[in-house]
Amino acid sequence: MKILAVGDLIGNAGLKELKKQLPNIKQSEGIDFVIVNAENVAEGMGITEANFNEILALNIDVITMGNHTWGKKDIFKFIDHAKLIRPANYPKGVVGKGYNIYSCQNKKIAVINLIGRVDINVLSENPFIRVREIIEKIEKEVDMIFIDFHAEATAEKIAMGYYLDGKVTAVFGTHTHVQTADEKILPKGTGYITDIGMTGPKNSVIGMDIMASLKRFETTLPERYKIATGECIFNAVIFDVDDSNCKVKSIKRLYQ
């Protein structure tokens, strides 16, 4: 099986690029299952009902979120949809699901969304402890487990990879919007990459307008961010999984 994980969609530009690239990639690469992080699709913060329906129309299997999960109030209309998950280590009692189990090609695939705690201003529980609890609960009923770890710190992501090595199929990072070139299969067989990058404006500061970003850094004034315009990039990663043992055989980064 081939599982495609697509980097953070940035605004309508990112959604448009996803629509443009996805059909060709699915066909040329033989993709079976698609995970998309969409926490920035509503012009940089959150997701609207219209965004959600547009993404579902592309036959996406799972939509993951992050620190901007609650950026748009629309989300409360569809937060319990089976194809949408938010960070599992949000405090207990928060609406929505932190993971779900899906069927594909006679396999049961669990996708778990987590959020980091280093340099992210979000109240959350310990992601390491929470993911361990979830895995212990579901490991006997699934064939594969994929982790979207939405985190800022590289060290936190790498630590999570080794923490889960041999326990899950793959761990991939989101949030920084910068694709890393460290894809690997860890010693105990788990596929790993620190960050899969973003799908959005190429000439930008992580998807945002360059001049607005520079003004914020130069003056420290709260300049309003806006999505950059122009050419877009598509960032993703393909995990090629061996059907016989459900372990990753190879990882292919996409930057186009």
Coordinates of C-alpha atoms in Angstrom, one line a residue, residues 1-6 29-35 61 104 107 109 111 144 146 169-170 172 236-243 248 250-252:
M1 CA 0.0 0.0 0.0
K2 CA 1.0 3.6 -0.6
I3 CA 0.0 6.3 1.9
L4 CA 0.3 9.9 0.9
A5 CA 0.5 12.6 3.7
V6 CA 0.1 16.2 2.4
E29 CA 2.2 6.9 -7.7
G30 CA -0.6 4.4 -7.2
I31 CA -1.8 6.1 -3.9
D32 CA -4.2 4.1 -1.8
F33 CA -4.8 6.3 1.2
V34 CA -4.5 10.1 1.7
I35 CA -4.0 12.2 4.8
D61 CA -9.4 9.8 3.7
C104 CA -8.5 0.4 3.2
K107 CA -6.3 -3.3 6.2
I109 CA -5.4 2.0 9.5
V111 CA -4.4 7.8 12.2
M144 CA -1.1 0.2 10.7
F146 CA 0.2 6.7 11.4
T169 CA 4.0 2.4 11.1
A170 CA 5.1 6.0 10.6
F172 CA 5.5 12.5 10.3
A236 CA 4.0 15.7 0.8
V237 CA 5.5 12.4 1.5
I238 CA 4.6 8.9 0.3
F239 CA 5.0 5.9 2.6
D240 CA 5.3 2.7 0.7
V241 CA 4.1 -0.1 3.1
D242 CA 4.8 -3.8 2.8
D243 CA 1.4 -5.5 2.9
V248 CA 7.4 1.0 5.7
S250 CA 10.5 3.3 1.5
I251 CA 9.7 6.9 1.9
K252 CA 9.5 9.4 -0.9

